[in-house]
Each structure stands twice: as C-alpha cells, then as structure tokens.
Amino acid sequence: VDDVVEAVTGGHVTAVKIVLTSVMLALAVYQVMLIAVGYGKVRPPFLTAASAAVTHRAVGDAIVGLVVVVGAMCLLYYGVEDSVEDGAPGPEGRATLHVVAGFALAGVLALKLVVLHLWRRAGRLLPLLGMSVLALLFVTWLSSAGAFLVRS
Amino acid sequence: MRRHPPAAVHAAQVLGSLAVALLIVVAVIMVVAARLPAIQDELPELEEQREEDAERQEEEREQRDEDRSRGQSPLCDRAACRMMDGMTTTPVRLTPTEGDAILADNFAPWVRELGLIVAQATMTVDGATDTVAEATTVYAIMAS
C-alpha cells in the first residue's frame, strides 16, 4: 500500500496531503457562504437559493471524496502511531490532536451524510453538523498542514 | 430586453458558482505550491530519505576506511567489486608473459586451444584518483 501511495503522489505524500487539506478547508469556507445563500440568510442578486443549494451539494460531494482520499492516505501510509510520533512540528500533543480531530471529522461527516440521506427528520441538525465539519476541518488542517505552512 | 428562462438562469448560476469553486481550488494549489519549497526540508518523507542517504554514505565511508586499513585495493569499494567479497582483491602485479605461464601451468591444453591469452588492459575507476592509480592497470583473461 505504501508503494501505491508513493507512486500516486510521486513520492511527496505529505506535500500532496498539505495541498489537498488546504483545498478542502478553502472549499469548506466557500460551502458556508453557499449554504448561507441557500438558507436565505444572504440574498445576493446574482445567485438564487436553489442554485446555491445545488452547488453546495456538488462541492460537498467533492469534499467528502477528498476527505476519504486524504484520510486513507493518512491511515495507510503513516498510520496512527507514526502520525503521533512523526507529526507536524510544534508543541507536543499537536499530532495527537490531529488524529483525534481527523477521526471526529470522519464521524461527523458520516453522521451528516446519514442525516441527509437516511434520517431526514433530523434535518434541523444540519447547520450544527455543517459548522462542526468546518471546525474539525480547520483543527485537522491547523494541526498538520497549517503547522507546516504557517511555520516560518 | 430579452428575459432568460428560469432554467437557463439556474444553470448559469450553478455553473458560475462551480467555476468560482474551481478558481478557489486553483488559487489554493498555487499558493500552497509556492510555499512548499520553503518547507520541504521539514516534511517527514524527505527527512527520512535524507537520513537514509546519510546512513548509506556513512556505511560506505566506514567500509572504505576498513578496506584501506586492511591494505586492500580501493577498487573493492565499488559495488561491482563488493560482489567479489571473499576473493583476493589485493592488486596482483605480473607481466603478460607471467600470466601466460600461469595459464599454461593451470589450464588444460584443450582450454588453451580455445585461444585464451593474457593481455594488458586499462580500467578507469570513477575519475581515477591517486589512491587508485596502482589499480588502474589490470590483467584480464580474455578470448583472442
């Protein structure tokens, strides 16, 4: 599996992960804007709520795909132990936070998909779940990719 | 003024907002990619690779020092010569005539009738330094 991941990423596994997680975070912020239009909280003249909702759904699917790919790369290539031992630079415990936030992100994202597709009666939880996904994405990014990028 | 049908407006808005998403992706990739060269030394797999290279170079250096202390030819440092571990690697100095005599003493007539001779050959070793100068001239058994 390691060889496959290295071949796909050209040997730059961490660099590819940093790019992908940064893209995910940026798209997640865009998602918040879109759903604000979708819920009618913001009414720009150039975008209707229905159009924003459709785009929100499409971009959300893309983010789920990226989360699965990056999560698989993390677990299969680095594993939980290596991630904690050889994590991003910074205070001790940051890598542990990354692992916890990553698993929490996967869980919340799965719950959101369940609410969207199977448990529609819990639809009122969607805004809370969406904001949780954004927050966990931010923590996951900050505890790994962000730690590499922001460090001078 | 001509009014667009709602479906066309809807499609245009969706496509437009998706295009914005694509622009965001491209912008993020460009920004992060521009930052990567500055942080590449801190990335784990590159660090591991560097450590492995350093360990390998250290092992090669130790092997060279060990060979020198045993009086062996620097040629033994070469990967091809490492395959000859256990064999005599000290340079042997003899003339082609002496080599022919060894052939005559140790090879059956039918082998010599195949046309084996001893000839002088020159081998260049990685830019030939002073330390390998003695070993640049070797004698090889080859078919005539």
Short mmCIF file of C-alpha atoms in Angstrom, two decimals:
data_model
loop_
_atom_site.label_atom_id
_atom_site.label_comp_id
_atom_site.label_asym_id
_atom_site.label_seq_id
_atom_site.Cartn_x
_atom_site.Cartn_y
_atom_site.Cartn_z
CA VAL A 1 0.00 0.00 0.00
CA ASP A 2 2.85 2.37 0.85
CA ASP A 3 4.29 1.87 -2.63
CA VAL A 4 0.94 2.64 -4.26
CA VAL A 5 0.52 5.84 -2.22
CA GLU A 6 4.09 6.91 -3.01
CA ALA A 7 3.61 6.15 -6.70
CA VAL A 8 0.37 8.12 -6.88
CA THR A 9 1.86 11.10 -5.07
CA GLY A 10 5.22 10.93 -6.83
CA GLY A 11 6.93 10.29 -3.50
CA HIS A 12 5.66 13.52 -1.97
CA VAL A 13 2.93 12.14 0.25
CA THR A 14 2.98 14.89 2.86
CA ALA A 15 3.14 17.66 0.27
CA VAL A 16 0.14 16.26 -1.57
CA LYS A 17 -1.73 15.93 1.72
CA ILE A 18 -0.96 19.53 2.58
CA VAL A 19 -2.32 20.72 -0.76
CA LEU A 20 -5.45 18.57 -0.57
CA THR A 21 -6.32 19.52 3.00
CA SER A 22 -5.79 23.20 2.22
CA VAL A 23 -8.13 22.85 -0.77
CA MET A 24 -10.68 21.12 1.45
CA LEU A 25 -10.56 23.89 4.02
CA ALA A 26 -10.96 26.62 1.41
CA LEU A 27 -13.90 24.78 -0.17
CA ALA A 28 -15.47 24.29 3.26
CA VAL A 29 -15.40 28.05 3.84
CA TYR A 30 -16.99 28.51 0.40
CA GLN A 31 -19.61 25.96 1.43
CA VAL A 32 -20.62 28.12 4.39
CA MET A 33 -21.14 31.06 2.05
CA LEU A 34 -23.17 28.94 -0.34
CA ILE A 35 -25.43 27.50 2.33
CA ALA A 36 -25.96 30.97 3.81
CA VAL A 37 -27.40 31.88 0.41
CA GLY A 38 -29.24 28.54 0.27
CA TYR A 39 -30.96 29.19 3.60
CA GLY A 40 -31.81 32.73 2.54
CA LYS A 41 -29.62 34.37 5.19
CA VAL A 42 -27.80 36.23 2.43
CA ARG A 43 -29.55 37.27 -0.78
CA PRO A 44 -27.07 38.28 -3.48
CA PRO A 45 -28.73 39.41 -6.72
CA PHE A 46 -26.60 37.06 -8.83
CA LEU A 47 -27.32 33.78 -7.03
CA THR A 48 -30.65 32.25 -6.05
CA ALA A 49 -31.09 29.98 -3.03
CA ALA A 50 -31.86 26.98 -5.23
CA SER A 51 -28.72 27.44 -7.33
CA ALA A 52 -26.58 27.88 -4.23
CA ALA A 53 -28.05 24.70 -2.73
CA VAL A 54 -27.23 22.69 -5.85
CA THR A 55 -23.64 23.94 -5.86
CA HIS A 56 -23.37 23.35 -2.13
CA ARG A 57 -24.35 19.73 -2.70
CA ALA A 58 -21.85 19.26 -5.57
CA VAL A 59 -18.96 20.88 -3.73
CA GLY A 60 -19.88 18.91 -0.62
CA ASP A 61 -19.61 15.65 -2.56
CA ALA A 62 -16.17 16.71 -3.76
CA ILE A 63 -15.10 17.49 -0.19
CA VAL A 64 -16.31 14.09 1.02
CA GLY A 65 -14.25 12.45 -1.72
CA LEU A 66 -11.17 14.42 -0.70
CA VAL A 67 -11.68 13.59 2.97
CA VAL A 68 -11.85 9.89 2.13
CA VAL A 69 -8.72 10.05 -0.04
CA VAL A 70 -6.65 12.06 2.45
CA GLY A 71 -7.93 10.00 5.39
CA ALA A 72 -6.98 6.78 3.62
CA MET A 73 -3.53 8.19 2.82
CA CYS A 74 -3.07 9.15 6.48
CA LEU A 75 -4.09 5.78 7.86
CA LEU A 76 -2.50 3.55 5.23
CA TYR A 77 0.77 5.41 4.74
CA TYR A 78 1.51 6.95 8.13
CA GLY A 79 -0.82 5.11 10.50
CA VAL A 80 -1.92 6.48 13.82
CA GLU A 81 1.31 5.66 15.68
CA ASP A 82 3.64 7.19 13.09
CA SER A 83 1.42 10.25 12.84
CA VAL A 84 1.74 10.82 16.56
CA GLU A 85 5.50 10.12 16.60
CA ASP A 86 6.45 11.98 13.40
CA GLY A 87 3.74 14.59 13.23
CA ALA A 88 3.96 18.18 12.21
CA PRO A 89 6.38 20.43 14.07
CA GLY A 90 5.06 22.21 17.10
CA PRO A 91 4.06 21.60 20.70
CA GLU A 92 3.85 18.03 21.90
CA GLY A 93 0.31 16.74 21.54
CA ARG A 94 -0.41 18.56 18.31
CA ALA A 95 -0.19 15.32 16.33
CA THR A 96 -2.49 13.62 18.81
CA LEU A 97 -4.95 16.46 18.34
CA HIS A 98 -4.66 15.91 14.57
CA VAL A 99 -5.52 12.23 14.92
CA VAL A 100 -8.47 12.89 17.25
CA ALA A 101 -9.80 15.72 15.07
CA GLY A 102 -9.40 13.58 11.95
CA PHE A 103 -11.43 10.71 13.38
CA ALA A 104 -14.03 13.15 14.75
CA LEU A 105 -14.26 14.77 11.31
CA ALA A 106 -14.88 11.41 9.68
CA GLY A 107 -17.57 10.63 12.27
CA VAL A 108 -19.38 13.96 11.98
CA LEU A 109 -19.18 13.84 8.19
CA ALA A 110 -20.66 10.32 8.21
CA LEU A 111 -23.45 11.49 10.55
CA LYS A 112 -24.19 14.43 8.26
CA LEU A 113 -24.48 12.08 5.29
CA VAL A 114 -26.82 9.84 7.27
CA VAL A 115 -29.00 12.82 8.18
CA LEU A 116 -29.03 13.99 4.56
CA HIS A 117 -29.89 10.63 3.01
CA LEU A 118 -31.48 8.41 5.64
CA TRP A 119 -32.55 10.35 8.72
CA ARG A 120 -34.23 13.38 7.20
CA ARG A 121 -36.30 14.09 10.33
CA ALA A 122 -33.06 15.24 11.97
CA GLY A 123 -32.58 17.87 9.27
CA ARG A 124 -32.59 20.65 11.86
CA LEU A 125 -29.18 19.35 12.97
CA LEU A 126 -27.64 20.02 9.56
CA PRO A 127 -26.42 23.58 10.30
CA LEU A 128 -24.81 22.37 13.52
CA LEU A 129 -23.24 19.38 11.77
CA GLY A 130 -22.03 21.58 8.92
CA MET A 131 -20.35 24.03 11.27
CA SER A 132 -18.85 21.10 13.17
CA VAL A 133 -17.39 19.76 9.93
CA LEU A 134 -15.87 23.16 9.17
CA ALA A 135 -14.45 23.49 12.68
CA LEU A 136 -12.98 19.98 12.65
CA LEU A 137 -11.53 20.53 9.18
CA PHE A 138 -9.88 23.69 10.46
CA VAL A 139 -8.45 21.91 13.53
CA THR A 140 -7.25 18.98 11.39
CA TRP A 141 -5.62 21.34 8.91
CA LEU A 142 -4.09 23.57 11.59
CA SER A 143 -2.61 20.62 13.48
CA SER A 144 -0.84 19.25 10.39
CA ALA A 145 -0.80 21.16 7.09
CA GLY A 146 -1.18 24.51 8.82
CA ALA A 147 1.67 23.70 11.18
CA PHE A 148 3.97 23.12 8.21
CA LEU A 149 2.71 26.10 6.18
CA VAL A 150 2.49 28.71 8.90
CA ARG A 151 5.84 27.80 10.46
CA SER A 152 8.42 30.27 9.21
CA MET B 1 -34.95 43.34 -23.08
CA ARG B 2 -34.97 39.59 -23.62
CA ARG B 3 -35.56 37.62 -20.40
CA HIS B 4 -33.76 34.33 -19.81
CA PRO B 5 -35.94 31.41 -18.86
CA PRO B 6 -35.56 30.43 -15.17
CA ALA B 7 -33.94 27.10 -16.05
CA ALA B 8 -31.18 28.82 -18.02
CA VAL B 9 -30.58 31.31 -15.23
CA HIS B 10 -30.48 28.49 -12.71
CA ALA B 11 -28.00 26.53 -14.82
CA ALA B 12 -25.85 29.61 -15.38
CA GLN B 13 -25.79 30.38 -11.67
CA VAL B 14 -24.87 26.81 -10.79
CA LEU B 15 -22.13 26.73 -13.40
CA GLY B 16 -20.88 30.13 -12.29
CA SER B 17 -20.72 29.16 -8.63
CA LEU B 18 -18.98 25.89 -9.57
CA ALA B 19 -16.49 27.91 -11.61
CA VAL B 20 -15.82 30.01 -8.52
CA ALA B 21 -15.17 26.79 -6.57
CA LEU B 22 -12.73 25.71 -9.27
CA LEU B 23 -10.97 29.07 -9.10
CA ILE B 24 -10.68 28.68 -5.33
CA VAL B 25 -9.11 25.24 -5.81
CA VAL B 26 -6.59 26.56 -8.35
CA ALA B 27 -5.72 29.56 -6.20
CA VAL B 28 -5.17 27.42 -3.10
CA ILE B 29 -2.99 24.97 -5.04
CA MET B 30 -0.87 27.82 -6.40
CA VAL B 31 -0.46 29.47 -3.01
CA VAL B 32 0.41 26.23 -1.20
CA ALA B 33 2.69 25.03 -4.01
CA ALA B 34 4.57 28.32 -3.82
CA ARG B 35 5.10 27.77 -0.10
CA LEU B 36 6.17 24.12 -0.37
CA PRO B 37 9.82 24.70 -1.41
CA ALA B 38 10.38 26.68 1.77
CA ILE B 39 9.08 23.88 4.00
CA GLN B 40 10.19 20.80 2.06
CA ASP B 41 13.06 20.13 4.46
CA GLU B 42 10.58 19.65 7.28
CA LEU B 43 8.35 17.15 5.50
CA PRO B 44 8.63 13.66 7.02
CA GLU B 45 9.27 11.51 3.95
CA LEU B 46 12.01 13.81 2.69
CA GLU B 47 13.59 13.84 6.13
CA GLU B 48 13.54 10.03 6.24
CA GLN B 49 15.05 9.87 2.77
CA ARG B 50 17.82 12.25 3.80
CA GLU B 51 18.56 10.20 6.89
CA GLU B 52 18.73 7.01 4.83
CA ASP B 53 21.12 8.66 2.36
CA ALA B 54 23.32 9.89 5.19
CA GLU B 55 23.39 6.44 6.78
CA ARG B 56 24.27 4.83 3.46
CA GLN B 57 27.08 7.31 2.84
CA GLU B 58 28.39 6.75 6.36
CA GLU B 59 28.40 2.98 5.84
CA GLU B 60 30.26 3.37 2.54
CA ARG B 61 32.83 5.64 4.16
CA GLU B 62 33.38 3.17 7.01
CA GLN B 63 33.75 0.35 4.50
CA ARG B 64 36.37 2.34 2.57
CA ASP B 65 38.31 3.09 5.76
CA GLU B 66 38.17 -0.58 6.77
CA ASP B 67 39.44 -1.71 3.37
CA ARG B 68 42.28 0.79 3.44
CA SER B 69 43.33 -0.39 6.91
CA ARG B 70 43.46 -3.97 5.56
CA GLY B 71 45.59 -2.84 2.62
CA GLN B 72 43.03 -3.80 0.05
CA SER B 73 42.55 -2.05 -3.23
CA PRO B 74 40.20 0.91 -3.31
CA LEU B 75 38.57 -0.93 -6.18
CA CYS B 76 36.86 -3.02 -3.52
CA ASP B 77 34.74 0.00 -2.67
CA ARG B 78 32.98 -0.30 -5.95
CA ALA B 79 29.65 -2.10 -5.99
CA ALA B 80 30.87 -4.47 -8.68
CA CYS B 81 33.88 -5.47 -6.60
CA ARG B 82 31.77 -5.99 -3.49
CA MET B 83 30.32 -8.98 -5.30
CA MET B 84 33.81 -10.46 -5.08
CA ASP B 85 33.85 -10.46 -1.27
CA GLY B 86 35.97 -13.33 -0.04
CA MET B 87 38.08 -13.37 -3.16
CA THR B 88 41.55 -11.86 -3.37
CA THR B 89 41.16 -8.16 -4.03
CA THR B 90 44.76 -7.08 -3.48
CA PRO B 91 46.20 -5.88 -6.80
CA VAL B 92 48.35 -8.57 -8.42
CA ARG B 93 51.34 -7.36 -10.39
CA LEU B 94 52.57 -9.60 -13.16
CA THR B 95 53.51 -9.28 -16.78
CA PRO B 96 51.50 -10.76 -19.65
CA THR B 97 54.27 -13.34 -20.09
CA GLU B 98 53.95 -14.43 -16.47
CA GLY B 99 50.20 -14.60 -16.94
CA ASP B 100 50.63 -16.85 -19.96
CA ALA B 101 52.84 -19.10 -17.85
CA ILE B 102 50.11 -19.36 -15.23
CA LEU B 103 47.65 -20.27 -17.97
CA ALA B 104 49.99 -22.94 -19.27
CA ASP B 105 50.50 -24.40 -15.79
CA ASN B 106 46.88 -24.39 -14.67
CA PHE B 107 44.71 -24.83 -17.74
CA ALA B 108 44.26 -27.99 -19.76
CA PRO B 109 45.60 -27.90 -23.33
CA TRP B 110 42.11 -28.01 -24.81
CA VAL B 111 41.22 -24.91 -22.82
CA ARG B 112 44.28 -23.06 -24.09
CA GLU B 113 43.44 -24.19 -27.61
CA LEU B 114 40.26 -22.12 -27.30
CA GLY B 115 42.54 -19.14 -27.75
CA LEU B 116 42.88 -17.80 -24.20
CA ILE B 117 45.66 -15.23 -23.76
CA VAL B 118 46.73 -12.79 -21.07
CA ALA B 119 46.60 -9.19 -22.19
CA GLN B 120 47.16 -5.86 -20.51
CA ALA B 121 44.12 -3.63 -20.12
CA THR B 122 43.47 -0.26 -18.56
CA MET B 123 40.47 0.41 -16.40
CA THR B 124 39.36 3.84 -15.30
CA VAL B 125 37.78 4.00 -11.86
CA ASP B 126 35.47 6.92 -11.14
CA GLY B 127 37.75 9.65 -12.37
CA ALA B 128 40.91 7.78 -11.23
CA THR B 129 42.42 9.39 -8.18
CA ASP B 130 45.96 8.94 -6.86
CA THR B 131 44.82 6.26 -4.45
CA VAL B 132 43.54 4.06 -7.22
CA ALA B 133 46.35 4.78 -9.67
CA GLU B 134 48.10 1.47 -8.92
CA ALA B 135 44.97 -0.42 -9.64
CA THR B 136 44.14 1.21 -12.92
CA THR B 137 46.27 -1.29 -14.79
CA VAL B 138 44.94 -4.81 -14.53
CA TYR B 139 45.46 -8.04 -16.36
CA ALA B 140 42.48 -9.79 -17.78
CA ILE B 141 41.99 -13.22 -19.25
CA MET B 142 40.10 -12.87 -22.47
CA ALA B 143 39.39 -14.79 -25.62
CA SER B 144 41.55 -13.78 -28.55
#
